[in-house]
Tab-separated table of C-alpha atoms in Angstrom:
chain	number	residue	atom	x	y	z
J	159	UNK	CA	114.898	-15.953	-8.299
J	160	UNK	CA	115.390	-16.334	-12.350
J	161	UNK	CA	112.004	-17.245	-13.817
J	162	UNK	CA	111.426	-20.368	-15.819
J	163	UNK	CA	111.385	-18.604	-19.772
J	164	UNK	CA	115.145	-16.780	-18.645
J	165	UNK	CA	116.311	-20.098	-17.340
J	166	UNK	CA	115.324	-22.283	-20.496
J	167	UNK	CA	116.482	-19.004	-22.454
J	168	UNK	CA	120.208	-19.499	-20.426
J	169	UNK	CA	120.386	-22.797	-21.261
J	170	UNK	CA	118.580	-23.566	-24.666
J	171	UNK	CA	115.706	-25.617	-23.260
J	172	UNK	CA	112.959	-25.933	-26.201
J	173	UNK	CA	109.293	-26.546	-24.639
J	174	UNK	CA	106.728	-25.511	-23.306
J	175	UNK	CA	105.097	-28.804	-21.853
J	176	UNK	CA	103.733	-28.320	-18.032
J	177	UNK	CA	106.200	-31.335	-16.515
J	178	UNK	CA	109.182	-29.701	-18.384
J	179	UNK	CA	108.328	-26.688	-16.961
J	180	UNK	CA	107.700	-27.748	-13.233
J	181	UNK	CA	111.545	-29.799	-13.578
J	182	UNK	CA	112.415	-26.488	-14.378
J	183	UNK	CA	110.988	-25.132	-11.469
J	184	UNK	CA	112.025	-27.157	-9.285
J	185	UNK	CA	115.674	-27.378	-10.079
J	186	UNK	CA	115.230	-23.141	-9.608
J	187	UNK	CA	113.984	-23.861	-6.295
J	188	UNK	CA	116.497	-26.062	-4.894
J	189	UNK	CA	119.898	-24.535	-6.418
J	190	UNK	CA	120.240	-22.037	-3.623
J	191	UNK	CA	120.669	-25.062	-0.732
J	192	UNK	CA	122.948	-27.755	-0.873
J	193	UNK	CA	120.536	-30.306	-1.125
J	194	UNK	CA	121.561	-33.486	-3.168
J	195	UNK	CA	119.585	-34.006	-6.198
J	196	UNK	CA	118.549	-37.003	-8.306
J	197	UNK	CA	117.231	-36.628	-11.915
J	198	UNK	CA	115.257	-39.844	-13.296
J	199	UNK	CA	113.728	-39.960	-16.647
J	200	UNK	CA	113.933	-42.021	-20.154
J	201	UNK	CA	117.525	-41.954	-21.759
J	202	UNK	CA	117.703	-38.804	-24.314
J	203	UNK	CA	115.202	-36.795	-22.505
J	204	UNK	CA	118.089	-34.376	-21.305
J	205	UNK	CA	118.472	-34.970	-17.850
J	206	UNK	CA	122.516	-32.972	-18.179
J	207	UNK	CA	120.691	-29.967	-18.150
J	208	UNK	CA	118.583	-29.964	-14.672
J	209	UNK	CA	122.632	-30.611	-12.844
J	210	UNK	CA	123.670	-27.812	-14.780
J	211	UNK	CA	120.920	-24.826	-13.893
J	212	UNK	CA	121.542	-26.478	-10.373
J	213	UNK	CA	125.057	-25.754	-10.428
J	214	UNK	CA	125.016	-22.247	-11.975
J	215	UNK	CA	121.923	-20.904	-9.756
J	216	UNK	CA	124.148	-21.984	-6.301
J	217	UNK	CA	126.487	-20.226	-4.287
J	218	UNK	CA	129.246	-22.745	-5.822
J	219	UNK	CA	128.947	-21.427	-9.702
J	220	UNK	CA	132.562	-20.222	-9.488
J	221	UNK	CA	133.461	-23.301	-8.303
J	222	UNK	CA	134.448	-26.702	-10.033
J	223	UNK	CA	131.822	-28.558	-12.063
J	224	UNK	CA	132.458	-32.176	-12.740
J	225	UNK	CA	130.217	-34.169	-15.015
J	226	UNK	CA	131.175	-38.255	-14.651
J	227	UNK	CA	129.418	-41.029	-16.629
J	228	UNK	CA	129.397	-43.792	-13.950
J	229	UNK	CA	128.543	-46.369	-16.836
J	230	UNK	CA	131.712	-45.660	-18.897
J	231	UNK	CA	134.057	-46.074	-15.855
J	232	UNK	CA	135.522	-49.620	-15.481
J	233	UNK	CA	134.376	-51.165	-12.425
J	234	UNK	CA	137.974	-52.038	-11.303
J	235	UNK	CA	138.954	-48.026	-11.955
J	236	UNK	CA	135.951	-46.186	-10.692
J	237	UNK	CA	137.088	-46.204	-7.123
J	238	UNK	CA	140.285	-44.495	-8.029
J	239	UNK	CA	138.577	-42.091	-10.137
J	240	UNK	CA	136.145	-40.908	-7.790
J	241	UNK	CA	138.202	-40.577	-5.024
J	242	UNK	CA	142.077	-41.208	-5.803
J	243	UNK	CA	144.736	-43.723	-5.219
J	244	UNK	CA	147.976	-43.487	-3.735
J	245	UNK	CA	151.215	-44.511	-5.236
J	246	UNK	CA	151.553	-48.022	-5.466
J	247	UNK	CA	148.381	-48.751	-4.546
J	248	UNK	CA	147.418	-51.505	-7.157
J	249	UNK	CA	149.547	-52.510	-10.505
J	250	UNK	CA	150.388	-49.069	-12.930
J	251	UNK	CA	149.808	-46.692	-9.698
J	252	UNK	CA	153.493	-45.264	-10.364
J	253	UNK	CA	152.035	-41.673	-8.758
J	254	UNK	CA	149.183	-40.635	-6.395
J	255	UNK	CA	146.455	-39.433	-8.200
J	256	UNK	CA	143.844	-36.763	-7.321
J	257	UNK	CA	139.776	-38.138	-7.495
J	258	UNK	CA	136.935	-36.269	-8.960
J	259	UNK	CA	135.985	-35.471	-5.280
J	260	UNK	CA	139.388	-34.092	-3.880
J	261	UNK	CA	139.815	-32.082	-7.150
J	262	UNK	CA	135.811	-30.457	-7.349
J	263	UNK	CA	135.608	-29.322	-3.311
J	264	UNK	CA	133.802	-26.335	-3.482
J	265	UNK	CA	131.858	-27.465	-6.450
J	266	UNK	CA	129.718	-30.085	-8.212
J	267	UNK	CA	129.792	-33.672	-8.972
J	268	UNK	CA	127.173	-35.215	-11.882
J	269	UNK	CA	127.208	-38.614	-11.216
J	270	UNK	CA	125.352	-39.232	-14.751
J	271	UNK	CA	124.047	-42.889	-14.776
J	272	UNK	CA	124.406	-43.720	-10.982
J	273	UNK	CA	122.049	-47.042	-11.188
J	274	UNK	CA	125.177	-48.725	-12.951
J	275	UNK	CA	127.455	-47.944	-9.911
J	276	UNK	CA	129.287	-51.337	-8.010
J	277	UNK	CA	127.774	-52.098	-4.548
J	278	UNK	CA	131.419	-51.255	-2.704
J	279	UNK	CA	131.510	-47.681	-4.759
J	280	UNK	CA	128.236	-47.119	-3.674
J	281	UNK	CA	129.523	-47.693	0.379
J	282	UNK	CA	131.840	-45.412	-0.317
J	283	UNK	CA	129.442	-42.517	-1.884
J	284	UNK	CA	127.371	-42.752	0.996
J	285	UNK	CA	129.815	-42.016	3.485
J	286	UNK	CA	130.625	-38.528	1.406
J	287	UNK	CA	127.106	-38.163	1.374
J	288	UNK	CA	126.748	-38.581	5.294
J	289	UNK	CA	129.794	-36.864	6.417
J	290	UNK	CA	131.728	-35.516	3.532
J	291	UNK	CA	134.711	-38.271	3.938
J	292	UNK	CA	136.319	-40.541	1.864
J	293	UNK	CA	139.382	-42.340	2.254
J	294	UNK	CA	141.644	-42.906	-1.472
J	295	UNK	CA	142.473	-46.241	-2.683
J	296	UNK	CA	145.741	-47.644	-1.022
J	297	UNK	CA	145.213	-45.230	1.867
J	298	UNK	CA	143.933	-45.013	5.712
J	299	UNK	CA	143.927	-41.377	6.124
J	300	UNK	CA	140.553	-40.054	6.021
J	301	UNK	CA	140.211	-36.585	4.044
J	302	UNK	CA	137.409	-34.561	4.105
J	303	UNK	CA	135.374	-32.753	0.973
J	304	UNK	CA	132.582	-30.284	0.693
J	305	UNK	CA	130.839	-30.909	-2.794
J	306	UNK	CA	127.712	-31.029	-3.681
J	307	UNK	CA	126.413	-34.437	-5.263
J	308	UNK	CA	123.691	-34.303	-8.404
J	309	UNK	CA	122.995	-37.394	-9.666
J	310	UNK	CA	121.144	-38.988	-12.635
J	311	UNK	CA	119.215	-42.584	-13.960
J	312	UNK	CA	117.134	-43.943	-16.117
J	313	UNK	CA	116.865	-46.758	-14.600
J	314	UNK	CA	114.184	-48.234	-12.168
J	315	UNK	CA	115.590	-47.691	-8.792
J	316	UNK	CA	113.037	-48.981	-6.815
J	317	UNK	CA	113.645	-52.699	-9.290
J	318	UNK	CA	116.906	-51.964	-8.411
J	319	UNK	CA	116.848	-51.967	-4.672
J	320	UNK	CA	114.200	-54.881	-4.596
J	321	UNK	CA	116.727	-57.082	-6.952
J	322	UNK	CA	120.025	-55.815	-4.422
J	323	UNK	CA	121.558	-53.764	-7.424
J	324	UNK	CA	121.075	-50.347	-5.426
J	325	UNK	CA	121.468	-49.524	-2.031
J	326	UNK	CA	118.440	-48.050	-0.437
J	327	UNK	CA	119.735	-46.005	2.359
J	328	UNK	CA	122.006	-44.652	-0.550
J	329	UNK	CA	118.992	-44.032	-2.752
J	330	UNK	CA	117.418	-42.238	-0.099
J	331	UNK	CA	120.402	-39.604	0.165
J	332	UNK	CA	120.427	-39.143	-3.422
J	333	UNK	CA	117.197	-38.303	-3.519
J	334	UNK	CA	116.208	-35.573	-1.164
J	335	UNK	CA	114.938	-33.818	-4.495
J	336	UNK	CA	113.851	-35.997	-7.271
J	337	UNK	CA	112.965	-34.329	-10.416
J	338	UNK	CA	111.399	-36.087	-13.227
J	339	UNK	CA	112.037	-34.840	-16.903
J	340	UNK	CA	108.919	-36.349	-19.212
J	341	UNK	CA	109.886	-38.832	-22.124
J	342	UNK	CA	109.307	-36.716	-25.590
J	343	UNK	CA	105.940	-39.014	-26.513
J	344	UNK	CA	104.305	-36.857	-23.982
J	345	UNK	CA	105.231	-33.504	-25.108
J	346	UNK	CA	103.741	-33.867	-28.330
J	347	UNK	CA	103.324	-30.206	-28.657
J	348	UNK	CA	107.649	-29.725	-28.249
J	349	UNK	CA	107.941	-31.884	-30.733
J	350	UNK	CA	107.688	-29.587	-33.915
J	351	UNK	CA	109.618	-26.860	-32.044
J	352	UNK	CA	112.468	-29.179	-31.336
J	353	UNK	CA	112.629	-30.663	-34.561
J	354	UNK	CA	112.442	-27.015	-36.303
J	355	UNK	CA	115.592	-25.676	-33.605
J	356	UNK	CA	117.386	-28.976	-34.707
J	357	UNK	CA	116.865	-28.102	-38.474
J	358	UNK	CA	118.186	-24.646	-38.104
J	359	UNK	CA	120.890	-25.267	-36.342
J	360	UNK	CA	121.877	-28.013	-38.666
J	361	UNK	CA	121.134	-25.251	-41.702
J	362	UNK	CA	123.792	-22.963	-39.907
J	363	UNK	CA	126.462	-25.579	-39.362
J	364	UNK	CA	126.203	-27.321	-42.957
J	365	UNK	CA	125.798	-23.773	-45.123
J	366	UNK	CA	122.405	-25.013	-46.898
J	367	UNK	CA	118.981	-24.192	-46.312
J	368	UNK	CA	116.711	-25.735	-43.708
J	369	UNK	CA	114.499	-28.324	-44.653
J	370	UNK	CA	110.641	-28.234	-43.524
J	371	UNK	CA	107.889	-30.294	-43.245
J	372	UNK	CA	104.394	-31.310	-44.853
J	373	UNK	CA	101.200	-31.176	-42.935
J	374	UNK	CA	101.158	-35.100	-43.346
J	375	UNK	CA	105.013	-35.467	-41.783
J	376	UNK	CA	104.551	-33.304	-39.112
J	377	UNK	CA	101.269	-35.366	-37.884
J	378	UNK	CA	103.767	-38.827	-38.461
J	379	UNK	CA	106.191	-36.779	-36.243
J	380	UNK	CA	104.126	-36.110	-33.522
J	381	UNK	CA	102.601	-39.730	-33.680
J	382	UNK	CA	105.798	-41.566	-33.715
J	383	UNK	CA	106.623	-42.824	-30.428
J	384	UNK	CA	110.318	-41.651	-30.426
J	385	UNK	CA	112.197	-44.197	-28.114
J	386	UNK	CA	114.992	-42.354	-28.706
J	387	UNK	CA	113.686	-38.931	-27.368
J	388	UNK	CA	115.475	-35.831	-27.781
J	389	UNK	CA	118.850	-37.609	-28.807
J	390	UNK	CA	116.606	-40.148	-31.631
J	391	UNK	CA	114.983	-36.195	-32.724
J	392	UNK	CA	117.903	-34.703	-33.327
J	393	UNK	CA	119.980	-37.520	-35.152
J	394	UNK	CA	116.629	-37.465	-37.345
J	395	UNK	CA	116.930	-34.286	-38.230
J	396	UNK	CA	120.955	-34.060	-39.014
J	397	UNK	CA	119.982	-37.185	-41.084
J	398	UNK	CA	117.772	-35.134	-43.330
J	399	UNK	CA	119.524	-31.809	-43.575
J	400	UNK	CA	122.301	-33.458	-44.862
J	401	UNK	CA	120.635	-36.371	-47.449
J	402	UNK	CA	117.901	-34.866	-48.435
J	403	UNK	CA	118.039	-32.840	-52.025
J	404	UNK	CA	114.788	-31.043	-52.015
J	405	UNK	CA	113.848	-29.538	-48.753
J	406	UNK	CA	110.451	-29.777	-48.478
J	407	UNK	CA	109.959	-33.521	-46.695
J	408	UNK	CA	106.805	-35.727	-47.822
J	409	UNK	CA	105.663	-38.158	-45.306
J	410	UNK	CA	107.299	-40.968	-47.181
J	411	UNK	CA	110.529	-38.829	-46.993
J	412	UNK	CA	110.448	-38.927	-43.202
J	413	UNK	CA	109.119	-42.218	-43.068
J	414	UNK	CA	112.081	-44.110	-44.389
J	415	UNK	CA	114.301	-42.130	-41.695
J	416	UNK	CA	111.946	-43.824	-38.871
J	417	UNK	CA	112.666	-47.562	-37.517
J	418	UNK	CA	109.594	-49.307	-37.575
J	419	UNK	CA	110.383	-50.166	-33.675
J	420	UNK	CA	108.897	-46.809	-33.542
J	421	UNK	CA	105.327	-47.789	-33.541
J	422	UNK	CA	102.489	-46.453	-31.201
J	423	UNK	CA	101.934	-50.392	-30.489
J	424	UNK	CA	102.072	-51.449	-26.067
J	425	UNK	CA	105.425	-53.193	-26.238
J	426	UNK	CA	105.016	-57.084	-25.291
J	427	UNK	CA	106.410	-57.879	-22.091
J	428	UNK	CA	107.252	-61.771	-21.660
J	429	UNK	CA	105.471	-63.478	-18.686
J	430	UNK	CA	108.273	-65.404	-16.580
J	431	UNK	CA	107.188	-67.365	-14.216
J	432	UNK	CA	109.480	-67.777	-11.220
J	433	UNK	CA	110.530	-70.465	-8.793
J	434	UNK	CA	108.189	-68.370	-5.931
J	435	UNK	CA	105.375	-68.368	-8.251
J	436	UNK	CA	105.642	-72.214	-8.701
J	437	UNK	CA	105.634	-73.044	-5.296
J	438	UNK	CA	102.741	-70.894	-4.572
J	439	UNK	CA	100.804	-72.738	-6.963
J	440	UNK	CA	102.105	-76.316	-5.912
J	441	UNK	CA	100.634	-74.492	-2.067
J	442	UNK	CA	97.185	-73.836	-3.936
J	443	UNK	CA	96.923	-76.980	-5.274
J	444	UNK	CA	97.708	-79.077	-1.922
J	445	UNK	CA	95.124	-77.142	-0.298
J	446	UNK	CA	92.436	-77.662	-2.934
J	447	UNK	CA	93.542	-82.155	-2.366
J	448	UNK	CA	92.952	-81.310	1.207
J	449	UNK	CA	89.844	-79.787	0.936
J	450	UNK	CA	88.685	-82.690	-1.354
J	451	UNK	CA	89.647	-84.675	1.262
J	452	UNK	CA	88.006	-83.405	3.683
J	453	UNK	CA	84.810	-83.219	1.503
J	454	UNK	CA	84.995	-86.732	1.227
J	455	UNK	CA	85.288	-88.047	4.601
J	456	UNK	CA	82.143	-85.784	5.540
J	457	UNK	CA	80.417	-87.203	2.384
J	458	UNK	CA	80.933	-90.709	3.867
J	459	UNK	CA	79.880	-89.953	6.972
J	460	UNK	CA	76.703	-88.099	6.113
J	461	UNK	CA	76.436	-91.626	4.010
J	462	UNK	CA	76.913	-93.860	7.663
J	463	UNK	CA	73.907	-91.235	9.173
J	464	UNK	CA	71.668	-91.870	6.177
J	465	UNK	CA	71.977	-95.598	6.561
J	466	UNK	CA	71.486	-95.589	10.551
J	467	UNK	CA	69.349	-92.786	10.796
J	468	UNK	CA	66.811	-93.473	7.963
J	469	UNK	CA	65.409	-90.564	6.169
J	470	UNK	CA	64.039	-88.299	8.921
J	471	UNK	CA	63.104	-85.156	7.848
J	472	UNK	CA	65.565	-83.278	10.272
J	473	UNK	CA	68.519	-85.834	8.890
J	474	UNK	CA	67.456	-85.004	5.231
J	475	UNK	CA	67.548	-81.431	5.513
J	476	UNK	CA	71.138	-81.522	6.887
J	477	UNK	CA	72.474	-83.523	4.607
J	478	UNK	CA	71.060	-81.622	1.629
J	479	UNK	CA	72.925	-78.312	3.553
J	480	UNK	CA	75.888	-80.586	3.535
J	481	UNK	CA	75.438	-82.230	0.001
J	482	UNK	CA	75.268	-78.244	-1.189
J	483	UNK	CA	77.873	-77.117	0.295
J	484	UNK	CA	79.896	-79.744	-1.433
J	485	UNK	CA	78.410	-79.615	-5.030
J	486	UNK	CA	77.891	-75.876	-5.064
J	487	UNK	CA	73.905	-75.545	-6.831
J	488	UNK	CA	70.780	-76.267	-4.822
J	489	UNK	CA	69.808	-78.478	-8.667
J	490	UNK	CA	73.321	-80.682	-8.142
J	491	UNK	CA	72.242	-81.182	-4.223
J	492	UNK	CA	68.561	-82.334	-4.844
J	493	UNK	CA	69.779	-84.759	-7.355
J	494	UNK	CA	72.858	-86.663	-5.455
J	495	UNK	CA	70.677	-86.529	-2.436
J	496	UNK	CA	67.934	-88.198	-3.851
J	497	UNK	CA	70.350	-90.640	-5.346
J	498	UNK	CA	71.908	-91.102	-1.822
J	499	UNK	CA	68.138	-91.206	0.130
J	500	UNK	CA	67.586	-94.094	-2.260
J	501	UNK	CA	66.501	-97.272	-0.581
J	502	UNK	CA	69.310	-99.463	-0.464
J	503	UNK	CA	67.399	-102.556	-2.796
J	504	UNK	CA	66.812	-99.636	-5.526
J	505	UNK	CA	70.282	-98.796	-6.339
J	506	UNK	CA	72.303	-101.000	-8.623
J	507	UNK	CA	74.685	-103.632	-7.355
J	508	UNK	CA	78.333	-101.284	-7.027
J	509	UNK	CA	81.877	-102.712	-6.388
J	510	UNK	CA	82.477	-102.024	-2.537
J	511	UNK	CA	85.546	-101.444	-0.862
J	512	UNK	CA	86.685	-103.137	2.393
J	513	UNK	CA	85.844	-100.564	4.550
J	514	UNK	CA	82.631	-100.170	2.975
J	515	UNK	CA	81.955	-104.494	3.139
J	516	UNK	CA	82.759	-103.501	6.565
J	517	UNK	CA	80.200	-101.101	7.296
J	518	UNK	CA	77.066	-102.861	5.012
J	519	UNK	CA	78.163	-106.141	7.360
J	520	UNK	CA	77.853	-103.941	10.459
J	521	UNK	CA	74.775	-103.113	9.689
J	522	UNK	CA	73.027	-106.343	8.836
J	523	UNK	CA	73.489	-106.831	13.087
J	524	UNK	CA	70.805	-105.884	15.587
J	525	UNK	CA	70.089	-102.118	16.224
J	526	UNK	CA	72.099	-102.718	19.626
J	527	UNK	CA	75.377	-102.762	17.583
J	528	UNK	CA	75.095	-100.120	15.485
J	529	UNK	CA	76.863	-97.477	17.667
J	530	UNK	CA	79.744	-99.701	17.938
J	531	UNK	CA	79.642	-100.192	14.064
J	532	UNK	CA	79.725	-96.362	13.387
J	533	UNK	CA	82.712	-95.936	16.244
J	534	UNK	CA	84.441	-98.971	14.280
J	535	UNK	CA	83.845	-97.539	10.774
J	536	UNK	CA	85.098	-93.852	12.189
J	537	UNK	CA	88.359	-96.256	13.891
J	538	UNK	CA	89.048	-97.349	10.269
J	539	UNK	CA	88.811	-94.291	8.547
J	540	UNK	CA	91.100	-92.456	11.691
J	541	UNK	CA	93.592	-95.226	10.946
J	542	UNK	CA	93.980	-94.515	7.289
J	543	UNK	CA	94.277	-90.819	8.054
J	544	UNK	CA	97.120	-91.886	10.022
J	545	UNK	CA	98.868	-94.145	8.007
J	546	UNK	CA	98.804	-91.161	6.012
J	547	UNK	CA	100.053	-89.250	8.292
J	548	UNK	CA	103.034	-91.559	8.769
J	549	UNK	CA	104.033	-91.865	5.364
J	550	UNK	CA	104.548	-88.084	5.021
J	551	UNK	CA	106.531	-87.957	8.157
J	552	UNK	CA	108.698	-91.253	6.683
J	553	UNK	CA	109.081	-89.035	3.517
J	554	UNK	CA	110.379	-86.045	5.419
J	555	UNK	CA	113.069	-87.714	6.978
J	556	UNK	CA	114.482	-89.403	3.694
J	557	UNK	CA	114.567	-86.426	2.405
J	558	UNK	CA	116.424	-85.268	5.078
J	559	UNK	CA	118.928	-87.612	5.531
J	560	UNK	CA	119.645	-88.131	1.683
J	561	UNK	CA	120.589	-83.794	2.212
J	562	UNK	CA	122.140	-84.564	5.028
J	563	UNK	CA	119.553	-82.173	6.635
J	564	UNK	CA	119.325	-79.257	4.248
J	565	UNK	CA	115.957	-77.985	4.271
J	566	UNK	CA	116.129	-76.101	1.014
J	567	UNK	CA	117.740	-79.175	-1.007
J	568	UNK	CA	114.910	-81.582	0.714
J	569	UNK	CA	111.947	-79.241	-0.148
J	570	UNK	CA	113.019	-79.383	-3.739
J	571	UNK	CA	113.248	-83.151	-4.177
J	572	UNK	CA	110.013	-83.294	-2.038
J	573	UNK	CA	108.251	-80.731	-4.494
J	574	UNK	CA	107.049	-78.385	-1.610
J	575	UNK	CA	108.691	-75.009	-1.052
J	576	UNK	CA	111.061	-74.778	1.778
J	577	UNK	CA	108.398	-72.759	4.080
J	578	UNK	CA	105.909	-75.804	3.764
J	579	UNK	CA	108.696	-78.393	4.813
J	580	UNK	CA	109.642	-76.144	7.687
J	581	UNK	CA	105.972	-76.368	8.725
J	582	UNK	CA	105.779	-79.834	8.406
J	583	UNK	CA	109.342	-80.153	10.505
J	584	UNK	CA	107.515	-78.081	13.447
J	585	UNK	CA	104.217	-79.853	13.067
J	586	UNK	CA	105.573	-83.159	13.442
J	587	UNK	CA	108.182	-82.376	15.542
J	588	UNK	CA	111.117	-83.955	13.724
């Protein structure tokens, strides 16, 4: 097996960061087998290279190697690329044409930038993947190739699959072997080298002599954040060799080649709020009126027991549980208890309801009738919650009939998300 200094030797690979080295490794590793590979990593780090040692370090070196940028492909033209088109087959097919598959069996495909692949290219990748056919635009023959599949991204697949840009099961193939190459802000020790490689080579190709750095612009160079990477590097340093005069480079020098985009600073990442999230707090807040609610009724009736029960010692105690429970501190408890335990002739005259004129007329009767007061006041209060109950059911169904039933349109005009109105539909049985 060729070690990891040959390899990077081979193939001009500056660094000597531990993650470069282990994508190194790994792509070593795996070359002999025909396992499909997937290379993820920031745009610029150099993820053409891992396909490459791949390809060279296999049993199919002396066979085709075919590099395609997926993102520069038309989407209405990528399907014939990739795998052919008979004559005729769509407008200015005047001959049949020979994919990137058909013409690299034996070999390797790079399928650089395969996030930005259509969702019917990617059915069709998968089935090479699976059982090395394809079938060529304009055709129904099936044909069979044996190539070898390395692919490439920078973007998020897993974002991808979750938003329906990327097929998983596809993602899954491509990845038997994932290998990672490490953005250039974390191989602050490469950077130097790299720049010092691009500045010789530069001094080679433009006859002049290579430019070097201060001690203050080489610490600016290893604190910029380089967005860029290796590509951003070495357009810096081409920049330089050419327009700069005297060849020693001040930090100013190098700082007017920098964007100021290029700052150490966390980028700021907007916070959207989606239609999900606002139903899930319209939920929340429901919940929290219902619980109210409920605190309420078992306010008044703790109210009903202090007026019919008096202020027994056993009574007060469970009402002050009750009265805490409600008011959260033991110091808000004491207090509204003591204001409820009032006698009634201490507390200042209060507007009353009609269910409360109700109950104080109830209990001006003889001690005989104060059950059936209490069952009466508990009759009234059932009856609101009902009435309540009715007018969310008489919602419901306007809803429903001005959407002519659809659940999704009637949750919106409602205000509820549609997995709160389908609860309500079961729970009422509409």
């Amino acid at each position: 097996m060729e070690s990891i200094q040959a390899t990077k030797q081979r193939f001009e690979i500056i660094g000597n960061d531990p993650k470069l080295n282990r994508a190194i490794e790994k792509a070593i590793q795996v070359a002999p087998t025909d396992i499909s590979v997937l290379v993820t990593g920031e745009s610029g780090v150099g993820k053409e290279s891992i396909p490459k040692i791949v390809h060279s370090l296999s049993h199919r070196k002396h066979g085709k190697y075919i590099a395609v940028n997926c993102g520069a492909i038309p989407e209405g033209t990528i399907d014939s690329e990739l795998f052919g088109h008979e004559k005729g087959a769509f407008t200015g097919a005047t001959s049949t044409r020979e994919g990137y598959f058909e013409v690299a069996d034996g070999g390797t495909i790079f399928l650089d930038e395969v996030g930005e692949l259509p969702l019917t290219t990617q059915v069709r990748l998968l089935r090479v993947l699976e059982n090395g056919e394809f079938i060529k635009v304009g055709s129904s023959k099936v044909q069979k190739t044996n190539v070898r599949i390395a692919a490439a991204t920078n973007v998020n697949m897993m974002e991808a699959i979750e938003k329906g840009k990327f097929r998983e099961d596809l993602y899954y193939r491509l990845s038997t072997v994932e290998i990672m190459l490490p953005p250039l802000r974390e191989r602050k020790d490469d950077i130097h080298l790299l720049f010092r490689k691009f500045c010789s080579d530069f001094a080679q190709k433009y006859k002049m002599p290579p430019i070097k750095l201060d001690s203050d612009a080489i610490q600016l160079l290893l604190k910029y954040r380089w967005g860029g990477n290796i590509r951003q590097l070495r357009n810096v340093a081409e920049q330089i060799s050419v327009l700069e005069t005297n060849r020693t480079i001040s930090i100013s020098s190098l700082r007017s080649y920098l964007p100021e985009t290029g700052s150490n600073l966390p980028a700021v990442v907007k916070d959207k709020k989606t239609e999900s999230d606002f139903s899930n707090e319209r939920e929340i807040l429901y919940k929290i009126l219902f619980d109210m609610k409920a605190d309420l009724n078992d306010l008044k009736k703790l109210t009903m027991e202090l007026m019919q029960n008096g202020n027994s010692n056993n009574v007060q105690e469970s009402n002050k549980n009750l009265i805490q429970r409600i008011y959260g501190s033991s110091e808000e408890a004491n207090s509204n208890f003591e204001e409820m335990a009032r006698p009634t002739e201490m507390l200042p005259p209060q507007p009353v309801s009609r269910a409360e004129s109700i109950i104080e007329h109830n209990n001006s009767n003889t001690e005989e009738d104060d059950d059936s007061n209490y069952l009466f006041a508990e009759t009234v209060e059932e009856e609101e919650t009902l009435r309540l109950d009715e007018k969310e059911i008489e919602l419901i169904k306007k809803a429903l009939e001005r959407n002519k039933g659809k659940r999704k349109a009637a949750a919106d005009e409602l205000g509820i998300s549609e997995r709160t109105l389908y609860r309500k539909i079961k729970q009422y049985d509409l």
